[in-house]
Each structure stands twice: as C-alpha cells, then as structure tokens.
Coordinates of N, CA and C in Angstrom, one line a residue:
X1 N 43.8 -96.4 -132.0 CA 44.4 -95.6 -132.2 C 45.0 -95.7 -133.2
X2 N 45.5 -94.0 -134.0 CA 46.2 -93.8 -135.4 C 47.5 -94.2 -135.2
X3 N 48.1 -94.6 -136.3 CA 49.6 -95.4 -136.4 C 50.3 -93.9 -135.8
X4 N 51.3 -93.9 -135.3 CA 52.7 -92.7 -135.2 C 51.8 -91.7 -134.2
X5 N 50.5 -92.0 -133.4 CA 50.1 -90.9 -132.5 C 50.6 -91.5 -131.5
X6 N 50.8 -90.5 -130.4 CA 51.0 -90.8 -129.0 C 49.8 -90.7 -127.9
X7 N 49.4 -92.0 -126.9 CA 48.7 -91.9 -126.3 C 49.0 -91.1 -125.2
X8 N 48.0 -90.1 -124.8 CA 48.3 -89.4 -123.8 C 47.8 -90.0 -122.3
X9 N 48.7 -90.0 -121.4 CA 48.1 -90.9 -120.1 C 48.2 -89.5 -119.2
X10 N 46.6 -89.7 -118.8 CA 46.2 -88.5 -117.8 C 47.0 -88.4 -116.4
X11 N 47.4 -89.7 -116.1 CA 47.5 -89.8 -114.8 C 49.1 -89.5 -114.9
X12 N 50.0 -89.1 -115.6 CA 51.3 -89.1 -115.8 C 51.7 -87.8 -114.9
X13 N 52.5 -88.0 -114.1 CA 53.0 -87.0 -113.2 C 54.3 -86.3 -113.8
X14 N 54.9 -86.6 -115.0 CA 56.1 -85.8 -115.8 C 56.0 -84.4 -115.6
X15 N 54.9 -83.7 -116.0 CA 55.0 -82.3 -116.0 C 55.1 -81.8 -114.4
X16 N 54.4 -82.4 -113.5 CA 54.3 -82.2 -112.0 C 55.9 -82.1 -111.5
X17 N 56.5 -83.2 -111.7 CA 58.1 -83.3 -111.9 C 58.7 -82.3 -112.1
X18 N 58.8 -82.0 -113.2 CA 59.7 -81.0 -114.1 C 59.0 -79.6 -113.3
X19 N 57.8 -79.3 -113.0 CA 57.6 -78.0 -112.2 C 58.0 -78.0 -110.9
X20 N 58.2 -79.1 -110.1 CA 58.6 -79.2 -108.8 C 60.1 -79.0 -108.8
X21 N 60.8 -79.6 -109.9 CA 62.2 -79.3 -110.0 C 62.6 -77.9 -110.3
X22 N 61.9 -77.2 -111.0 CA 62.2 -75.7 -111.2 C 61.9 -75.1 -110.0
X23 N 61.1 -75.4 -109.4 CA 60.5 -74.8 -107.7 C 61.9 -75.2 -106.7
X24 N 62.5 -76.3 -106.7 CA 63.8 -76.7 -106.2 C 64.5 -75.7 -106.3
X25 N 64.9 -75.5 -107.7 CA 66.0 -74.4 -108.3 C 66.0 -73.2 -107.5
X26 N 64.7 -72.7 -107.6 CA 64.6 -71.6 -107.0 C 64.9 -71.4 -105.6
X27 N 64.5 -72.3 -105.1 CA 64.7 -72.7 -103.4 C 66.3 -72.9 -103.3
X28 N 67.0 -72.8 -104.2 CA 68.2 -73.2 -104.2 C 69.0 -74.5 -104.1
X29 N 68.2 -75.2 -104.3 CA 68.6 -76.7 -104.4 C 69.8 -76.8 -105.7
X30 N 70.4 -77.6 -105.9 CA 71.3 -78.0 -106.9 C 71.4 -79.4 -107.0
X31 N 71.8 -79.8 -108.6 CA 71.8 -81.2 -108.8 C 70.6 -81.7 -108.6
X32 N 69.5 -81.1 -109.2 CA 68.2 -81.5 -109.0 C 68.1 -82.3 -110.1
X33 N 67.4 -83.6 -109.9 CA 67.4 -85.0 -111.0 C 66.0 -85.4 -110.6
X34 N 65.4 -86.0 -111.8 CA 64.5 -86.6 -111.9 C 64.8 -88.3 -111.8
X35 N 64.5 -88.9 -110.9 CA 65.0 -90.5 -111.0 C 63.9 -91.7 -110.6
X36 N 64.4 -92.7 -110.3 CA 63.3 -93.8 -110.2 C 63.3 -94.2 -108.5
X37 N 64.5 -94.0 -107.9 CA 64.5 -94.3 -106.4 C 65.5 -93.6 -105.9
X38 N 65.6 -93.4 -104.8 CA 64.7 -93.7 -103.6 C 63.4 -92.9 -103.6
X39 N 63.4 -91.8 -104.3 CA 62.2 -90.9 -104.6 C 62.2 -90.7 -105.9
X40 N 61.2 -89.7 -106.2 CA 61.0 -89.3 -107.8 C 62.2 -88.3 -108.1
X41 N 62.6 -87.5 -107.1 CA 63.6 -86.5 -107.3 C 64.6 -86.3 -106.5
X42 N 65.9 -86.4 -106.8 CA 66.7 -85.9 -105.4 C 67.5 -84.7 -105.7
X43 N 67.8 -83.9 -104.7 CA 68.6 -82.7 -104.8 C 69.5 -82.5 -103.7
X44 N 70.4 -81.7 -104.1 CA 71.3 -81.2 -102.9 C 71.2 -79.7 -102.5
X45 N 71.2 -79.7 -101.3 CA 71.2 -78.0 -100.2 C 72.4 -78.5 -99.4
X46 N 73.6 -77.6 -100.2 CA 74.8 -77.8 -99.3 C 75.2 -79.1 -99.7
X47 N 75.6 -79.7 -98.7 CA 76.2 -81.3 -98.8 C 75.1 -82.4 -98.5
X48 N 74.1 -81.7 -98.4 CA 72.7 -82.6 -98.0 C 72.3 -83.3 -99.0
X49 N 71.9 -84.4 -99.4 CA 71.0 -84.9 -100.3 C 69.5 -85.2 -99.9
X50 N 68.5 -84.5 -100.4 CA 67.0 -84.5 -100.4 C 66.7 -85.2 -101.1
X51 N 65.3 -86.0 -100.7 CA 64.6 -86.9 -101.8 C 63.2 -86.3 -101.4
X52 N 62.3 -86.2 -102.6 CA 61.3 -85.7 -103.1 C 60.6 -86.9 -103.7
X53 N 59.2 -87.3 -103.0 CA 58.6 -88.3 -103.6 C 57.2 -87.5 -104.3
X54 N 56.9 -87.6 -105.4 CA 55.6 -86.6 -105.8 C 54.9 -87.6 -106.0
X55 N 53.6 -87.3 -105.5 CA 52.1 -87.8 -105.8 C 51.4 -86.6 -106.5
X56 N 51.1 -87.1 -107.7 CA 50.1 -86.1 -108.6 C 48.9 -86.6 -108.5
X57 N 47.8 -85.7 -108.4 CA 46.5 -85.7 -108.8 C 45.8 -84.7 -109.3
X58 N 44.6 -85.1 -110.0 CA 43.8 -84.1 -110.7 C 42.6 -83.7 -109.8
X59 N 42.4 -84.4 -108.7 CA 41.4 -84.2 -107.5 C 41.5 -82.9 -106.9
X60 N 40.5 -82.5 -106.4 CA 40.6 -80.9 -105.8 C 40.1 -81.1 -104.4
X61 N 39.4 -81.9 -104.1 CA 39.2 -82.2 -102.8 C 40.0 -83.3 -101.9
X62 N 39.4 -84.6 -102.1 CA 40.2 -85.5 -101.3 C 41.2 -86.5 -102.3
X63 N 42.5 -86.8 -102.1 CA 42.9 -87.4 -102.9 C 43.6 -88.8 -102.3
X64 N 43.1 -89.7 -102.8 CA 43.2 -91.1 -102.3 C 44.5 -92.0 -103.1
X65 N 45.5 -92.0 -102.7 CA 46.8 -92.6 -103.5 C 47.6 -93.7 -102.6
X66 N 48.7 -93.7 -103.2 CA 49.3 -94.8 -102.6 C 50.8 -94.5 -102.7
X67 N 51.7 -95.0 -101.4 CA 53.2 -95.0 -101.6 C 53.6 -96.2 -101.1
X68 N 54.6 -96.7 -102.1 CA 55.2 -98.0 -101.9 C 55.9 -98.3 -100.7
X69 N 56.3 -99.6 -100.2 CA 56.9 -100.0 -99.1 C 58.3 -99.3 -99.4
X70 N 59.0 -99.5 -100.4 CA 60.2 -99.0 -101.0 C 60.4 -97.3 -100.6
X71 N 59.4 -96.5 -100.9 CA 59.5 -95.2 -100.6 C 59.2 -95.1 -99.2
X72 N 58.5 -95.7 -98.8 CA 58.3 -95.8 -97.2 C 59.8 -96.1 -96.5
X73 N 60.3 -97.1 -97.0 CA 61.9 -97.5 -96.1 C 62.7 -96.2 -96.4
X74 N 62.7 -95.7 -97.5 CA 63.7 -94.4 -98.0 C 63.3 -93.6 -97.0
X75 N 61.9 -93.3 -97.0 CA 61.4 -92.0 -95.9 C 61.9 -92.2 -94.6
X76 N 61.9 -93.5 -93.8 CA 62.1 -93.5 -92.6 C 63.7 -93.5 -92.5
X77 N 64.2 -93.9 -93.4 CA 66.1 -94.0 -93.2 C 66.5 -92.5 -93.2
X78 N 65.6 -91.4 -93.9 CA 66.3 -90.3 -94.1 C 65.1 -88.9 -93.8
X79 N 64.6 -89.1 -92.3 CA 63.3 -88.6 -92.2 C 63.5 -86.9 -92.4
X80 N 64.6 -86.5 -92.1 CA 64.7 -85.0 -92.3 C 65.3 -84.6 -93.4
X81 N 65.2 -85.6 -94.4 CA 65.4 -85.1 -95.5 C 64.8 -85.6 -96.8
X82 N 63.6 -86.3 -96.4 CA 62.5 -87.2 -97.2 C 61.3 -86.2 -97.3
X83 N 60.8 -85.7 -98.3 CA 59.3 -85.1 -98.4 C 58.4 -85.5 -99.2
X84 N 57.3 -86.0 -98.9 CA 56.1 -86.4 -99.8 C 55.7 -85.1 -100.2
X85 N 55.4 -84.9 -101.7 CA 54.7 -83.9 -102.1 C 53.5 -84.2 -102.9
X86 N 52.2 -83.7 -102.6 CA 51.1 -84.1 -103.2 C 50.9 -82.6 -104.2
X87 N 51.0 -83.1 -105.5 CA 51.0 -82.0 -106.7 C 49.8 -82.2 -107.4
X88 N 49.3 -80.7 -107.8 CA 48.0 -80.5 -108.6 C 48.0 -79.2 -109.1
X89 N 47.2 -79.0 -110.2 CA 46.8 -77.9 -110.4 C 45.8 -77.0 -110.2
X90 N 45.7 -75.9 -109.9 CA 44.7 -75.0 -109.5 C 44.6 -73.8 -110.2
X91 N 43.6 -73.4 -111.3 CA 43.3 -72.3 -111.9 C 44.6 -72.3 -112.7
X92 N 45.1 -73.7 -113.5 CA 46.2 -73.7 -114.5 C 47.3 -73.5 -113.7
X93 N 47.8 -73.2 -112.3 CA 49.0 -73.2 -111.7 C 49.3 -74.5 -111.2
X94 N 50.7 -74.8 -110.7 CA 50.7 -76.1 -110.0 C 50.9 -75.6 -109.0
X95 N 50.5 -76.4 -107.9 CA 50.7 -76.4 -106.4 C 51.2 -77.5 -105.9
X96 N 51.8 -77.3 -104.9 CA 52.6 -78.4 -103.9 C 52.4 -78.3 -102.7
X97 N 51.6 -79.5 -102.1 CA 51.6 -79.5 -100.8 C 52.6 -80.5 -100.5
X98 N 53.5 -79.9 -99.2 CA 54.7 -80.7 -98.8 C 54.1 -81.5 -97.5
X99 N 54.7 -82.6 -97.2 CA 54.5 -83.4 -96.0 C 56.0 -83.9 -95.5
X100 N 56.2 -83.8 -94.4 CA 57.0 -84.1 -93.6 C 56.9 -85.9 -93.4
X101 N 57.7 -86.8 -92.8 CA 57.5 -88.0 -92.9 C 56.4 -88.2 -92.2
X102 N 56.6 -87.7 -90.8 CA 55.6 -87.9 -89.7 C 54.1 -87.4 -90.4
X103 N 54.1 -85.9 -90.9 CA 52.8 -85.7 -91.4 C 51.9 -86.6 -92.3
X104 N 53.0 -87.2 -93.1 CA 52.3 -88.3 -94.1 C 51.9 -89.5 -93.7
X105 N 52.8 -89.7 -92.8 CA 52.5 -90.9 -91.6 C 51.1 -90.8 -91.0
X106 N 51.0 -89.6 -90.5 CA 49.5 -89.4 -89.8 C 48.4 -89.5 -90.9
X107 N 48.5 -89.5 -92.0 CA 47.2 -89.7 -93.4 C 47.4 -90.9 -93.6
X108 N 48.1 -91.7 -93.5 CA 48.4 -93.1 -94.1 C 48.0 -94.2 -93.3
X109 N 47.6 -95.3 -94.1 CA 47.3 -96.6 -93.5 C 47.7 -97.6 -94.2
X110 N 47.6 -98.8 -93.8 CA 48.0 -99.9 -94.4 C 47.2 -100.7 -94.9
X111 N 46.8 -101.1 -96.0 CA 45.4 -101.8 -96.3 C 46.1 -103.3 -96.2
X112 N 45.3 -104.4 -96.6 CA 45.6 -105.7 -97.1 C 46.9 -105.9 -98.2
X113 N 47.7 -106.6 -97.8 CA 48.8 -106.6 -98.9 C 48.4 -107.0 -100.5
X114 N 48.6 -106.5 -101.2 CA 48.2 -106.8 -102.9 C 49.4 -107.7 -103.3
X115 N 48.9 -108.5 -104.5 CA 50.0 -109.5 -104.8 C 49.8 -109.4 -106.3
X116 N 50.5 -108.6 -107.2 CA 50.5 -108.3 -108.3 C 50.7 -109.8 -109.4
X117 N 50.1 -109.6 -110.2 CA 50.2 -110.7 -111.5 C 50.4 -110.2 -112.8
X118 N 50.8 -110.8 -114.0 CA 51.0 -110.6 -115.2 C 50.4 -111.6 -115.9
X119 N 49.2 -111.8 -116.4 CA 48.7 -112.7 -117.2 C 48.5 -112.3 -118.7
X120 N 48.8 -113.1 -119.7 CA 48.7 -113.3 -121.0 C 47.3 -113.5 -121.4
X121 N 46.7 -112.5 -122.3 CA 45.5 -112.7 -122.9 C 45.6 -112.8 -124.2
X122 N 45.0 -113.9 -124.7 CA 44.6 -115.3 -124.2 C 45.4 -115.9 -123.3
X123 N 44.9 -117.0 -122.5 CA 45.7 -117.4 -121.4 C 46.8 -118.5 -122.1
X124 N 46.2 -118.9 -123.7 CA 47.3 -119.8 -124.2 C 48.7 -119.1 -124.8
X125 N 48.4 -117.8 -124.6 CA 49.8 -117.1 -125.2 C 50.9 -117.4 -123.8
X126 N 52.2 -117.2 -124.2 CA 53.4 -117.2 -123.3 C 53.3 -116.1 -122.5
X127 N 53.5 -116.2 -121.0 CA 53.6 -115.0 -120.1 C 55.1 -114.8 -120.1
X128 N 55.4 -113.5 -120.5 CA 56.6 -112.9 -120.4 C 57.0 -112.7 -119.2
X129 N 58.3 -113.5 -118.5 CA 58.9 -113.5 -117.3 C 60.0 -112.7 -117.4
X130 N 60.0 -111.2 -116.5 CA 61.2 -110.6 -116.4 C 62.3 -111.0 -115.3
X131 N 63.4 -111.5 -116.1 CA 64.7 -111.8 -115.4 C 65.1 -110.2 -115.0
X132 N 66.1 -110.5 -113.7 CA 66.8 -109.7 -113.1 C 65.5 -108.3 -112.5
X133 N 64.6 -108.9 -111.8 CA 63.6 -107.7 -111.3 C 64.0 -107.6 -109.8
X134 N 63.5 -106.6 -109.1 CA 63.2 -106.5 -107.9 C 62.2 -107.0 -107.2
X135 N 61.5 -107.6 -108.0 CA 60.2 -108.0 -107.4 C 60.6 -109.5 -107.0
X136 N 59.7 -110.0 -105.7 CA 59.8 -111.0 -105.1 C 58.8 -112.1 -105.7
X137 N 59.0 -112.8 -106.3 CA 58.1 -114.0 -106.6 C 57.1 -114.5 -105.5
X138 N 55.9 -114.8 -106.1 CA 54.9 -115.6 -105.1 C 55.3 -116.9 -104.9
X139 N 55.2 -117.3 -103.5 CA 55.5 -118.8 -103.3 C 54.5 -119.0 -102.0
X140 N 54.0 -120.3 -101.9 CA 53.1 -120.8 -100.9 C 53.8 -120.0 -99.3
X141 N 54.8 -120.5 -99.2 CA 55.7 -119.7 -97.7 C 55.6 -118.7 -97.8
X142 N 55.7 -117.3 -98.7 CA 55.9 -116.3 -98.7 C 54.6 -115.6 -98.4
X143 N 53.6 -116.1 -99.0 CA 52.2 -116.0 -98.7 C 51.8 -116.2 -97.3
X144 N 52.1 -117.2 -97.0 CA 51.6 -117.5 -95.6 C 52.3 -116.5 -94.5
X145 N 53.6 -116.0 -94.8 CA 54.1 -114.8 -94.2 C 53.6 -113.7 -93.9
X146 N 53.2 -113.4 -95.3 CA 52.4 -112.0 -95.4 C 51.0 -111.9 -95.0
X147 N 50.5 -113.4 -94.6 CA 49.1 -113.4 -94.1 C 49.3 -113.5 -92.9
X148 N 50.2 -113.8 -92.1 CA 50.2 -114.0 -90.9 C 51.0 -112.5 -90.2
X149 N 51.9 -112.2 -90.8 CA 52.0 -110.5 -90.7 C 51.1 -109.5 -90.6
X150 N 50.3 -109.5 -91.7 CA 49.1 -108.5 -91.8 C 48.1 -108.8 -90.7
X151 N 48.0 -110.1 -90.4 CA 47.0 -110.5 -89.2 C 47.8 -109.9 -87.9
X152 N 48.9 -110.0 -87.7 CA 49.6 -109.5 -86.2 C 49.4 -108.0 -86.5
X153 N 49.7 -107.2 -87.8 CA 49.5 -105.6 -87.6 C 48.0 -105.4 -87.5
X154 N 47.2 -105.9 -87.9 CA 45.7 -105.8 -87.7 C 45.3 -105.9 -86.6
X155 N 45.5 -107.1 -85.8 CA 45.1 -107.5 -84.2 C 46.1 -106.7 -83.2
X156 N 47.3 -106.6 -83.3 CA 48.2 -106.3 -82.4 C 48.4 -104.7 -82.5
X157 N 48.3 -103.9 -83.7 CA 48.3 -102.6 -83.8 C 47.0 -101.6 -84.2
X158 N 46.3 -102.4 -84.2 CA 44.8 -101.7 -84.7 C 44.3 -100.7 -84.0
X159 N 44.1 -99.5 -84.4 CA 43.5 -98.4 -83.3 C 42.3 -98.6 -83.0
X160 N 42.0 -98.5 -81.5 CA 40.5 -98.6 -81.2 C 39.4 -97.6 -81.8
X161 N 38.4 -98.6 -82.1 CA 37.5 -97.8 -82.9 C 36.5 -96.9 -81.9

C-alpha cells in the first residue's frame, strides 16, 4: 500500500450508521448519536432513550451475520426500545429492515462459543496484552464452564428436528 493512502474497509458500516441517523432525525428522534454500546446508535423520542443496532451487509439475498451477547443483553433489558437494523444499499439507495427483539430472536441461533486469541507473528515477537479491557481472560475453569453451559443449551433446549 502506498504511504499516506487510506485503506478502504468494504465491511465498514460508518455510512450506514450516518444514513440511519439522518432517517431517525426525520422521524422526530433527537440527540441521535453513534456510540459503541449498548448499541450502535442511541436516540431520544420524548423522554425515552431508544437503541438501534446496525448490521450492515452488501448481500442482497441472505445475510449471515452475528450479534454479540452484550448487544443481546441490552436488547432483552430494553425490548420495546431496542431495534436491530439490517442496512443495505439497493440501486444506490439505503434500505433499513428493522426488527424487534422478538423478530430478531426468531431468526437467530447460538453457535458453539468462540474463544478469541491475539497471537504475534512470528511467535517470538511479544504479544501486546491490553490492560483495562472488558474481555474475560481464558482459564481452564472458564473453559470448563463454557463447555458445560453449551452442552446444557444444546441438549436441554434443542429444537426437535
């Protein structure tokens, strides 16, 4: 890459968030702000704070995406003021499919848990450990809890086939 040239992230949802903020303002929401949690956008209608989680896609038939557990936690705590939004462009214009918490739950599933890692390449290089992170460190005991919990979810609550 050339020096001083920005790399374009084709998966970025920045423009989708800006377009959705403009739509919310047209709908009468105020104090519309892009943030990082409990959702991508917060806005007020009257005295009520609403949350909007934007899921951007370039796909036009089926979108396979993910919502974090922290997003779901905020959604279930505020089900009538939390909206999942699938954003996409069709013929150059923004489209926003809005889902209630209940509607989004109906099209969602829980896969086996993922454990993220950060490895330096080559291995000999020191790994940068982030202090003050909301991340939960991996330990044997925590892995055993996750394995047990997912097994219980899969066995006890699995839908019949």
